[in-house]
Amino acid sequence: MFTLNVNGVDHEVDVAGEMPLLWVLREELGLVGTKYGCGVGLCGACSVLLDGQATRACAIPIAGLRGKVTTIEGIGTPAAQHAVQAAWIEHQVAQCGYCQPGMVVSAVSLLSRNRDPSDADIDAALSGNLCRCGTYVRIREAVKSAAAKLREAHA
Ligand code: FES
Ligand code: FES
């Protein structure tokens, strides 16, 4: 039995210790916003925040999990969007959408430590997130727009 805190709520799960966090989230907790892409830490589709830091959920066995998890479901809701989510809609970033929860998670992580990222900062922070639809230009615009909104809100 393992206890994990996801989106501010403690959960107990009775699974094998080697089960990756990704499958605990999707199969045990029903949080299917976090996507399975490669399963080996290379595509970023499974990104979640672990104590605020973007982390690959496919690469963490549940027995090794330390810290609080925030999934895309915990970042914002349609009624209370995070600035990044609002910017994603404003810039119509998503194409097929599959990579986008991971992209949003990585963008939120970036903006929590850098409120004025350059193109190079954005590219570096999101370099581990792959988009087969090629939405990278719109992603950059949306991250900059969210950064400006966050700077205004905290001015
Ligand atoms: S599914 Fe985790 S990095 Fe690709
Ligand atoms: S929007 Fe299709 S993979 Fe990124």
Tab-separated table of C-alpha atoms and ligand atoms in Angstrom:
chain	number	residue	atom	x	y	z
A	1	MET	CA	0.000	0.000	0.000
A	2	PHE	CA	1.387	3.409	-0.968
A	3	THR	CA	0.148	6.862	-0.042
A	4	LEU	CA	0.541	9.705	-2.488
A	5	ASN	CA	-0.664	13.279	-2.529
A	6	VAL	CA	-2.109	14.283	-5.885
A	7	ASN	CA	-3.633	17.689	-6.548
A	8	GLY	CA	-3.792	18.338	-2.810
A	9	VAL	CA	-5.568	15.105	-1.890
A	10	ASP	CA	-4.009	12.044	-0.211
A	11	HIS	CA	-4.700	8.704	-1.906
A	12	GLU	CA	-3.857	5.165	-0.855
A	13	VAL	CA	-3.165	2.704	-3.638
A	14	ASP	CA	-2.582	-1.017	-3.404
A	15	VAL	CA	-0.260	-1.686	-6.328
A	16	ALA	CA	3.163	-3.213	-6.982
A	17	GLY	CA	6.021	-0.896	-6.002
A	18	GLU	CA	7.464	-0.916	-9.501
A	19	MET	CA	4.266	0.440	-11.069
A	20	PRO	CA	5.144	3.802	-12.661
A	21	LEU	CA	3.410	6.871	-11.277
A	22	LEU	CA	1.881	7.385	-14.736
A	23	TRP	CA	-0.154	4.187	-14.441
A	24	VAL	CA	-1.148	4.891	-10.852
A	25	LEU	CA	-2.513	8.249	-11.986
A	26	ARG	CA	-4.334	6.893	-15.027
A	27	GLU	CA	-5.469	3.426	-13.921
A	28	GLU	CA	-5.906	3.770	-10.169
A	29	LEU	CA	-6.947	7.420	-9.796
A	30	GLY	CA	-8.651	7.972	-13.166
A	31	LEU	CA	-6.564	11.072	-13.918
A	32	VAL	CA	-6.245	10.450	-17.645
A	33	GLY	CA	-5.115	13.959	-18.574
A	34	THR	CA	-1.541	12.723	-18.098
A	35	LYS	CA	-0.686	10.891	-21.322
A	36	TYR	CA	1.334	7.821	-22.211
A	37	GLY	CA	3.656	8.475	-25.112
A	38	CYS	CA	6.944	6.596	-25.113
A	39	GLY	CA	7.032	5.113	-21.608
A	40	VAL	CA	10.789	5.633	-21.370
A	41	GLY	CA	11.188	9.288	-20.388
A	42	LEU	CA	11.790	10.659	-23.893
A	43	CYS	CA	8.623	12.419	-25.063
A	44	GLY	CA	7.273	14.406	-22.102
A	45	ALA	CA	3.627	13.419	-22.684
A	46	CYS	CA	3.451	12.095	-19.112
A	47	SER	CA	4.829	15.252	-17.440
A	48	VAL	CA	3.490	16.130	-14.000
A	49	LEU	CA	4.709	18.557	-11.376
A	50	LEU	CA	6.556	16.967	-8.486
A	51	ASP	CA	6.872	19.630	-5.786
A	52	GLY	CA	6.483	22.167	-8.598
A	53	GLN	CA	9.128	20.702	-10.899
A	54	ALA	CA	8.193	19.125	-14.250
A	55	THR	CA	8.896	15.393	-13.976
A	56	ARG	CA	8.279	12.335	-16.155
A	57	ALA	CA	5.594	10.209	-14.495
A	58	CYS	CA	6.497	7.176	-16.642
A	59	ALA	CA	9.966	7.084	-15.100
A	60	ILE	CA	9.048	7.083	-11.396
A	61	PRO	CA	8.116	3.780	-9.750
A	62	ILE	CA	5.482	4.434	-7.122
A	63	ALA	CA	7.738	3.000	-4.410
A	64	GLY	CA	10.305	5.715	-5.187
A	65	LEU	CA	7.875	8.635	-5.238
A	66	ARG	CA	8.779	11.511	-2.913
A	67	GLY	CA	6.870	14.788	-2.951
A	68	LYS	CA	3.499	16.178	-3.927
A	69	VAL	CA	2.167	15.546	-7.405
A	70	THR	CA	0.193	18.038	-9.476
A	71	THR	CA	-1.347	16.772	-12.691
A	72	ILE	CA	-2.909	18.790	-15.503
A	73	GLU	CA	-6.246	18.359	-13.679
A	74	GLY	CA	-4.780	20.170	-10.651
A	75	ILE	CA	-3.298	23.088	-12.565
A	76	GLY	CA	-6.608	24.701	-13.411
A	77	THR	CA	-10.189	24.045	-14.452
A	78	PRO	CA	-12.312	25.489	-17.250
A	79	ALA	CA	-13.882	27.796	-14.659
A	80	ALA	CA	-10.570	28.721	-13.005
A	81	GLN	CA	-7.874	28.484	-15.643
A	82	HIS	CA	-4.186	28.884	-14.948
A	83	ALA	CA	-2.661	31.743	-16.978
A	84	VAL	CA	-0.877	29.140	-19.106
A	85	GLN	CA	-4.123	27.341	-19.930
A	86	ALA	CA	-5.849	30.649	-20.777
A	87	ALA	CA	-2.941	31.579	-23.078
A	88	TRP	CA	-3.107	28.146	-24.732
A	89	ILE	CA	-6.733	28.807	-25.631
A	90	GLU	CA	-6.079	32.410	-26.672
A	91	HIS	CA	-3.317	31.253	-29.063
A	92	GLN	CA	-5.194	28.109	-30.180
A	93	VAL	CA	-2.063	26.079	-29.499
A	94	ALA	CA	-3.369	22.533	-29.616
A	95	GLN	CA	-3.619	20.575	-32.833
A	96	CYS	CA	-4.327	16.891	-32.050
A	97	GLY	CA	-3.805	17.792	-28.388
A	98	TYR	CA	-2.037	14.625	-27.270
A	99	CYS	CA	1.208	16.263	-26.148
A	100	GLN	CA	-0.443	19.368	-24.748
A	101	PRO	CA	-1.036	18.421	-21.075
A	102	GLY	CA	2.680	17.685	-20.802
A	103	MET	CA	3.545	20.939	-22.585
A	104	VAL	CA	1.321	22.948	-20.225
A	105	VAL	CA	2.871	21.241	-17.188
A	106	SER	CA	6.387	22.039	-18.414
A	107	ALA	CA	5.396	25.648	-19.171
A	108	VAL	CA	3.906	26.068	-15.682
A	109	SER	CA	7.109	24.687	-14.193
A	110	LEU	CA	9.225	27.095	-16.279
A	111	LEU	CA	7.151	30.153	-15.348
A	112	SER	CA	7.287	29.289	-11.658
A	113	ARG	CA	11.031	29.964	-11.768
A	114	ASN	CA	11.335	32.398	-14.715
A	115	ARG	CA	8.639	35.028	-15.274
A	116	ASP	CA	10.287	36.508	-18.374
A	117	PRO	CA	11.630	33.622	-20.457
A	118	SER	CA	13.380	34.212	-23.777
A	119	ASP	CA	12.820	31.974	-26.818
A	120	ALA	CA	15.967	30.093	-25.802
A	121	ASP	CA	14.693	29.647	-22.212
A	122	ILE	CA	11.381	28.300	-23.530
A	123	ASP	CA	13.063	25.978	-26.018
A	124	ALA	CA	15.406	24.668	-23.310
A	125	ALA	CA	12.620	24.120	-20.765
A	126	LEU	CA	10.388	22.346	-23.281
A	127	SER	CA	13.092	20.526	-25.204
A	128	GLY	CA	12.086	17.224	-23.627
A	129	ASN	CA	8.458	17.639	-24.732
A	130	LEU	CA	7.827	16.393	-28.242
A	131	CYS	CA	4.927	17.482	-30.452
A	132	ARG	CA	4.403	15.444	-33.579
A	133	CYS	CA	1.998	18.118	-34.869
A	134	GLY	CA	4.693	20.807	-34.677
A	135	THR	CA	2.907	23.375	-32.505
A	136	TYR	CA	6.176	24.779	-31.152
A	137	VAL	CA	5.772	28.305	-32.573
A	138	ARG	CA	2.329	28.758	-31.005
A	139	ILE	CA	3.606	27.246	-27.750
A	140	ARG	CA	6.345	29.882	-27.583
A	141	GLU	CA	3.828	32.675	-28.190
A	142	ALA	CA	1.464	31.302	-25.549
A	143	VAL	CA	4.214	30.929	-22.938
A	144	LYS	CA	5.280	34.541	-23.502
A	145	SER	CA	1.708	35.747	-23.284
A	146	ALA	CA	1.137	33.799	-20.027
A	147	ALA	CA	4.415	35.166	-18.653
A	148	ALA	CA	3.267	38.742	-19.352
A	149	LYS	CA	-0.093	38.093	-17.636
A	150	LEU	CA	1.648	36.607	-14.595
A	151	ARG	CA	4.049	39.563	-14.394
A	152	GLU	CA	1.071	41.978	-14.545
A	153	ALA	CA	-0.767	40.029	-11.853
A	154	HIS	CA	2.253	40.154	-9.540
A	155	ALA	CA	3.365	43.735	-10.358
B	1	FES	S1	5.565	8.717	-21.704
B	1	FES	FE1	6.881	9.536	-20.210
B	1	FES	S2	8.346	10.652	-21.309
B	1	FES	FE2	7.181	9.657	-22.845
B	2	FES	S1	-0.611	18.786	-30.709
B	2	FES	FE1	-0.468	16.828	-31.645
B	2	FES	S2	1.295	15.962	-30.753
B	2	FES	FE2	1.337	18.004	-30.096
